[in-house]
Structure formats: structure tokens, C-alpha cells
Amino acid sequence: MNFVNYITPIFAILIILISMIKKVEIFTVFSNGVTSALKLIFNIFPVILGVLLMSELFEKSGLYDCLLYLATPVLSIFGIPKEVYKLLLLKPFSGSGSLALLSEIFSLYGASGYIALCASAIFGSSETIFYVSALYYSKCKNKKATKGIIISLVATFISAIFACFICRFFV
């Protein structure tokens, strides 16, 4: 058997031993942790549901395709390959959708060319901005998310430009 299979049981035994030495009531601490986690989930769930719903509506309504059409001239000026435009626009909304699109780009254009390098750099250098913002601002007292989201979107766009520029040297 592989050593990795033993990590979780060893970790569990260590927790039990340390808690016995320190005389900590394991089940009480566990119950308190679960209770606070459930409170957090109930606070965040409506925000996450709203972001996921808006992401799906954005794509299904045709607004996504319209934005892609409008962004094409700007993106081509900066040397971003046309094949990664959808990834660049989808990444701020959906991590899993972006991963599926990245996989599709790899299967269509190969995993070692310029397009794949740009797609990988864009995927790896940015975050699902709307999801993270929803989580952060759901727990934050300051609910003015506009500036943070705009800054994040601009930073994502600038990082994509530089990533594609740098990828030119590795092809």
C-alpha cells in the first residue's frame, strides 16, 4: 500500500492523542466547529446562489456572446489570441466553466502551443472574481463592492495581456 493511504488515519490518531494529553473534549469542540460552519454556510448560501444564478443567466441570455463580440476588437489590439477570448470573459464568473473551456482549448489546439500557453496563463493567473467578491462582501460590513470588482477585473485584463506577451517568448 501507498503511504498516502495512511495519512488520514495517522492524522486522526494524532488529534485524538494530543487532545487526550491536553484534556480537550473532542466531541464538544467538534460540535462547536460544525455549528459555526453551518452558520457560515447559511449566511453565505444566498450570495453564492445569486452569483451562480447570475452567471448562468449571463451566458444563457446572450449577453455573454454580445460582450464577446464587443470585446473582440479591443482584445485583438493587445495580442490576445481569439481562441482564448471566451476563457478570458468566463474566468471571472465561473471556475468550473473556465476549467472545462481550458480543457476544450487543449483538445482543439493541443497543450503545448501558443494558444494553450496563453489559456493556461489566463486560467492560472486570475480568480473567479464575482464568486470571491460575493463570499468576501457577504461577511464584510462594507457592502460597497463596486470598486473592488472593477479593480479586480482591470487587474485580470492587464495580467492576461502580459501573460500572452510573455508566452510569445516560450513558443
PDB file of C-alpha atoms in Angstrom:
ATOM      1  CA  MET A   1       0.000   0.000   0.000  1.00  0.00           C
ATOM      2  CA  ASN A   2       0.957   3.570  -0.536  1.00  0.00           C
ATOM      3  CA  PHE A   3       1.954   5.827   2.390  1.00  0.00           C
ATOM      4  CA  VAL A   4      -0.651   8.390   1.297  1.00  0.00           C
ATOM      5  CA  ASN A   5      -3.418   5.964   2.323  1.00  0.00           C
ATOM      6  CA  TYR A   6      -2.197   6.105   5.921  1.00  0.00           C
ATOM      7  CA  ILE A   7      -2.007   9.902   6.279  1.00  0.00           C
ATOM      8  CA  THR A   8      -5.653  10.470   7.278  1.00  0.00           C
ATOM      9  CA  PRO A   9      -5.791   7.695   9.909  1.00  0.00           C
ATOM     10  CA  ILE A  10      -2.425   8.774  11.354  1.00  0.00           C
ATOM     11  CA  PHE A  11      -3.632  12.379  11.463  1.00  0.00           C
ATOM     12  CA  ALA A  12      -6.862  11.331  13.227  1.00  0.00           C
ATOM     13  CA  ILE A  13      -4.948   9.273  15.808  1.00  0.00           C
ATOM     14  CA  LEU A  14      -2.572  12.190  16.450  1.00  0.00           C
ATOM     15  CA  ILE A  15      -5.506  14.540  17.031  1.00  0.00           C
ATOM     16  CA  ILE A  16      -7.060  12.100  19.495  1.00  0.00           C
ATOM     17  CA  LEU A  17      -3.760  11.582  21.342  1.00  0.00           C
ATOM     18  CA  ILE A  18      -2.981  15.299  21.561  1.00  0.00           C
ATOM     19  CA  SER A  19      -6.493  16.094  22.740  1.00  0.00           C
ATOM     20  CA  MET A  20      -6.255  13.372  25.399  1.00  0.00           C
ATOM     21  CA  ILE A  21      -2.930  14.781  26.613  1.00  0.00           C
ATOM     22  CA  LYS A  22      -4.330  18.332  26.730  1.00  0.00           C
ATOM     23  CA  LYS A  23      -7.635  17.050  28.207  1.00  0.00           C
ATOM     24  CA  VAL A  24      -9.777  18.588  25.480  1.00  0.00           C
ATOM     25  CA  GLU A  25     -13.307  17.310  24.965  1.00  0.00           C
ATOM     26  CA  ILE A  26     -13.077  16.296  21.321  1.00  0.00           C
ATOM     27  CA  PHE A  27     -16.771  15.913  20.625  1.00  0.00           C
ATOM     28  CA  THR A  28     -17.671  19.283  22.176  1.00  0.00           C
ATOM     29  CA  VAL A  29     -15.015  21.064  20.119  1.00  0.00           C
ATOM     30  CA  PHE A  30     -16.129  19.179  17.004  1.00  0.00           C
ATOM     31  CA  SER A  31     -19.791  20.087  17.636  1.00  0.00           C
ATOM     32  CA  ASN A  32     -18.930  23.761  18.149  1.00  0.00           C
ATOM     33  CA  GLY A  33     -16.941  23.747  14.908  1.00  0.00           C
ATOM     34  CA  VAL A  34     -19.783  22.173  12.957  1.00  0.00           C
ATOM     35  CA  THR A  35     -22.259  24.667  14.437  1.00  0.00           C
ATOM     36  CA  SER A  36     -20.147  27.660  13.435  1.00  0.00           C
ATOM     37  CA  ALA A  37     -19.575  26.160   9.975  1.00  0.00           C
ATOM     38  CA  LEU A  38     -23.299  25.701   9.454  1.00  0.00           C
ATOM     39  CA  LYS A  39     -23.948  29.312  10.480  1.00  0.00           C
ATOM     40  CA  LEU A  40     -21.357  30.425   7.936  1.00  0.00           C
ATOM     41  CA  ILE A  41     -22.927  28.273   5.225  1.00  0.00           C
ATOM     42  CA  PHE A  42     -26.400  29.685   5.927  1.00  0.00           C
ATOM     43  CA  ASN A  43     -25.015  33.246   5.765  1.00  0.00           C
ATOM     44  CA  ILE A  44     -23.115  32.704   2.528  1.00  0.00           C
ATOM     45  CA  PHE A  45     -25.542  30.399   0.663  1.00  0.00           C
ATOM     46  CA  PRO A  46     -27.899  33.109  -0.677  1.00  0.00           C
ATOM     47  CA  VAL A  47     -24.968  35.103  -2.030  1.00  0.00           C
ATOM     48  CA  ILE A  48     -23.388  32.080  -3.714  1.00  0.00           C
ATOM     49  CA  LEU A  49     -26.734  31.057  -5.173  1.00  0.00           C
ATOM     50  CA  GLY A  50     -27.211  34.578  -6.544  1.00  0.00           C
ATOM     51  CA  VAL A  51     -23.751  34.606  -8.176  1.00  0.00           C
ATOM     52  CA  LEU A  52     -24.271  31.180  -9.730  1.00  0.00           C
ATOM     53  CA  LEU A  53     -27.707  32.164 -10.995  1.00  0.00           C
ATOM     54  CA  MET A  54     -26.411  35.440 -12.455  1.00  0.00           C
ATOM     55  CA  SER A  55     -23.504  33.612 -14.124  1.00  0.00           C
ATOM     56  CA  GLU A  56     -25.875  31.181 -15.777  1.00  0.00           C
ATOM     57  CA  LEU A  57     -28.264  33.948 -16.853  1.00  0.00           C
ATOM     58  CA  PHE A  58     -25.335  35.975 -18.220  1.00  0.00           C
ATOM     59  CA  GLU A  59     -24.381  33.122 -20.509  1.00  0.00           C
ATOM     60  CA  LYS A  60     -27.860  31.901 -21.480  1.00  0.00           C
ATOM     61  CA  SER A  61     -29.307  35.376 -22.152  1.00  0.00           C
ATOM     62  CA  GLY A  62     -26.878  36.094 -24.969  1.00  0.00           C
ATOM     63  CA  LEU A  63     -25.217  38.943 -23.068  1.00  0.00           C
ATOM     64  CA  TYR A  64     -22.064  36.836 -22.882  1.00  0.00           C
ATOM     65  CA  ASP A  65     -21.913  36.499 -26.680  1.00  0.00           C
ATOM     66  CA  CYS A  66     -22.705  40.195 -27.114  1.00  0.00           C
ATOM     67  CA  LEU A  67     -19.898  41.177 -24.755  1.00  0.00           C
ATOM     68  CA  LEU A  68     -17.546  38.812 -26.551  1.00  0.00           C
ATOM     69  CA  TYR A  69     -18.455  40.428 -29.885  1.00  0.00           C
ATOM     70  CA  LEU A  70     -17.850  43.932 -28.482  1.00  0.00           C
ATOM     71  CA  ALA A  71     -14.575  42.958 -26.814  1.00  0.00           C
ATOM     72  CA  THR A  72     -13.043  41.282 -29.873  1.00  0.00           C
ATOM     73  CA  PRO A  73     -11.537  44.453 -31.439  1.00  0.00           C
ATOM     74  CA  VAL A  74     -10.025  45.548 -28.122  1.00  0.00           C
ATOM     75  CA  LEU A  75      -8.606  42.129 -27.285  1.00  0.00           C
ATOM     76  CA  SER A  76      -7.058  41.698 -30.732  1.00  0.00           C
ATOM     77  CA  ILE A  77      -5.220  45.036 -30.367  1.00  0.00           C
ATOM     78  CA  PHE A  78      -3.444  43.671 -27.282  1.00  0.00           C
ATOM     79  CA  GLY A  79      -2.346  40.460 -28.995  1.00  0.00           C
ATOM     80  CA  ILE A  80      -4.577  38.092 -27.096  1.00  0.00           C
ATOM     81  CA  PRO A  81      -5.401  35.084 -29.321  1.00  0.00           C
ATOM     82  CA  LYS A  82      -9.004  34.906 -30.479  1.00  0.00           C
ATOM     83  CA  GLU A  83      -9.249  31.310 -29.255  1.00  0.00           C
ATOM     84  CA  VAL A  84      -8.925  32.365 -25.575  1.00  0.00           C
ATOM     85  CA  TYR A  85     -11.407  35.281 -25.595  1.00  0.00           C
ATOM     86  CA  LYS A  86     -14.175  33.130 -24.133  1.00  0.00           C
ATOM     87  CA  LEU A  87     -11.869  31.921 -21.369  1.00  0.00           C
ATOM     88  CA  LEU A  88     -10.878  35.474 -20.521  1.00  0.00           C
ATOM     89  CA  LEU A  89     -14.516  36.524 -20.232  1.00  0.00           C
ATOM     90  CA  LEU A  90     -15.711  33.383 -18.443  1.00  0.00           C
ATOM     91  CA  LYS A  91     -12.991  33.131 -15.778  1.00  0.00           C
ATOM     92  CA  PRO A  92     -14.286  35.987 -13.563  1.00  0.00           C
ATOM     93  CA  PHE A  93     -17.683  34.259 -13.409  1.00  0.00           C
ATOM     94  CA  SER A  94     -17.071  30.522 -13.236  1.00  0.00           C
ATOM     95  CA  GLY A  95     -14.054  28.471 -12.217  1.00  0.00           C
ATOM     96  CA  SER A  96     -15.505  25.125 -13.258  1.00  0.00           C
ATOM     97  CA  GLY A  97     -16.758  26.537 -16.553  1.00  0.00           C
ATOM     98  CA  SER A  98     -13.307  28.002 -17.184  1.00  0.00           C
ATOM     99  CA  LEU A  99     -11.661  24.678 -16.446  1.00  0.00           C
ATOM    100  CA  ALA A 100     -13.969  22.937 -18.920  1.00  0.00           C
ATOM    101  CA  LEU A 101     -13.196  25.598 -21.518  1.00  0.00           C
ATOM    102  CA  LEU A 102      -9.447  25.250 -20.861  1.00  0.00           C
ATOM    103  CA  SER A 103      -9.753  21.503 -21.392  1.00  0.00           C
ATOM    104  CA  GLU A 104     -11.624  22.147 -24.636  1.00  0.00           C
ATOM    105  CA  ILE A 105      -8.886  24.538 -25.804  1.00  0.00           C
ATOM    106  CA  PHE A 106      -6.270  21.869 -25.074  1.00  0.00           C
ATOM    107  CA  SER A 107      -8.164  19.253 -27.054  1.00  0.00           C
ATOM    108  CA  LEU A 108      -8.750  21.581 -30.021  1.00  0.00           C
ATOM    109  CA  TYR A 109      -5.351  23.293 -30.255  1.00  0.00           C
ATOM    110  CA  GLY A 110      -3.006  20.981 -28.372  1.00  0.00           C
ATOM    111  CA  ALA A 111      -1.475  21.516 -24.958  1.00  0.00           C
ATOM    112  CA  SER A 112       1.908  22.904 -25.928  1.00  0.00           C
ATOM    113  CA  GLY A 113       1.320  25.689 -28.432  1.00  0.00           C
ATOM    114  CA  TYR A 114       0.960  29.432 -28.008  1.00  0.00           C
ATOM    115  CA  ILE A 115      -2.809  29.286 -27.604  1.00  0.00           C
ATOM    116  CA  ALA A 116      -2.546  26.641 -24.872  1.00  0.00           C
ATOM    117  CA  LEU A 117       0.161  28.621 -23.070  1.00  0.00           C
ATOM    118  CA  CYS A 118      -1.947  31.778 -23.142  1.00  0.00           C
ATOM    119  CA  ALA A 119      -5.027  29.891 -21.995  1.00  0.00           C
ATOM    120  CA  SER A 120      -3.094  28.277 -19.130  1.00  0.00           C
ATOM    121  CA  ALA A 121      -1.610  31.596 -18.060  1.00  0.00           C
ATOM    122  CA  ILE A 122      -5.005  33.307 -18.129  1.00  0.00           C
ATOM    123  CA  PHE A 123      -6.622  30.455 -16.236  1.00  0.00           C
ATOM    124  CA  GLY A 124      -3.899  30.261 -13.605  1.00  0.00           C
ATOM    125  CA  SER A 125      -3.331  33.963 -13.093  1.00  0.00           C
ATOM    126  CA  SER A 126      -6.869  35.037 -12.332  1.00  0.00           C
ATOM    127  CA  GLU A 127      -9.665  34.173  -9.968  1.00  0.00           C
ATOM    128  CA  THR A 128     -13.407  33.849 -10.149  1.00  0.00           C
ATOM    129  CA  ILE A 129     -13.835  37.482  -9.177  1.00  0.00           C
ATOM    130  CA  PHE A 130     -17.591  37.559  -8.711  1.00  0.00           C
ATOM    131  CA  TYR A 131     -17.641  34.388  -6.607  1.00  0.00           C
ATOM    132  CA  VAL A 132     -14.813  35.531  -4.318  1.00  0.00           C
ATOM    133  CA  SER A 133     -16.306  39.015  -4.054  1.00  0.00           C
ATOM    134  CA  ALA A 134     -19.662  37.546  -3.119  1.00  0.00           C
ATOM    135  CA  LEU A 135     -18.065  35.495  -0.359  1.00  0.00           C
ATOM    136  CA  TYR A 136     -15.961  38.357   0.935  1.00  0.00           C
ATOM    137  CA  TYR A 137     -18.617  41.036   0.869  1.00  0.00           C
ATOM    138  CA  SER A 138     -21.246  38.742   2.379  1.00  0.00           C
ATOM    139  CA  LYS A 139     -19.246  38.722   5.619  1.00  0.00           C
ATOM    140  CA  CYS A 140     -17.843  42.247   5.376  1.00  0.00           C
ATOM    141  CA  LYS A 141     -19.534  45.239   6.977  1.00  0.00           C
ATOM    142  CA  ASN A 142     -18.691  47.452   3.993  1.00  0.00           C
ATOM    143  CA  LYS A 143     -21.024  46.271   1.213  1.00  0.00           C
ATOM    144  CA  LYS A 144     -19.670  48.613  -1.485  1.00  0.00           C
ATOM    145  CA  ALA A 145     -18.147  46.025  -3.793  1.00  0.00           C
ATOM    146  CA  THR A 146     -18.029  48.076  -6.999  1.00  0.00           C
ATOM    147  CA  LYS A 147     -14.509  49.481  -6.660  1.00  0.00           C
ATOM    148  CA  GLY A 148     -13.032  46.139  -5.629  1.00  0.00           C
ATOM    149  CA  ILE A 149     -14.659  44.302  -8.510  1.00  0.00           C
ATOM    150  CA  ILE A 150     -13.602  46.925 -11.074  1.00  0.00           C
ATOM    151  CA  ILE A 151     -10.012  46.850  -9.818  1.00  0.00           C
ATOM    152  CA  SER A 152     -10.015  43.048  -9.945  1.00  0.00           C
ATOM    153  CA  LEU A 153     -11.388  42.991 -13.491  1.00  0.00           C
ATOM    154  CA  VAL A 154      -8.824  45.535 -14.693  1.00  0.00           C
ATOM    155  CA  ALA A 155      -6.013  43.599 -12.993  1.00  0.00           C
ATOM    156  CA  THR A 156      -7.229  40.384 -14.626  1.00  0.00           C
ATOM    157  CA  PHE A 157      -7.269  42.044 -18.051  1.00  0.00           C
ATOM    158  CA  ILE A 158      -3.779  43.526 -17.601  1.00  0.00           C
ATOM    159  CA  SER A 159      -2.425  40.187 -16.378  1.00  0.00           C
ATOM    160  CA  ALA A 160      -3.895  38.477 -19.455  1.00  0.00           C
ATOM    161  CA  ILE A 161      -2.176  40.993 -21.745  1.00  0.00           C
ATOM    162  CA  PHE A 162       1.194  40.468 -20.074  1.00  0.00           C
ATOM    163  CA  ALA A 163       0.710  36.708 -19.861  1.00  0.00           C
ATOM    164  CA  CYS A 164       0.074  36.433 -23.608  1.00  0.00           C
ATOM    165  CA  PHE A 165       3.017  38.769 -24.281  1.00  0.00           C
ATOM    166  CA  ILE A 166       5.346  36.630 -22.179  1.00  0.00           C
ATOM    167  CA  CYS A 167       4.023  33.385 -23.717  1.00  0.00           C
ATOM    168  CA  ARG A 168       5.260  34.579 -27.128  1.00  0.00           C
ATOM    169  CA  PHE A 169       8.834  34.025 -25.910  1.00  0.00           C
ATOM    170  CA  PHE A 170       8.238  30.406 -24.905  1.00  0.00           C
ATOM    171  CA  VAL A 171       6.816  29.114 -28.180  1.00  0.00           C
TER     172      VAL A 171
END
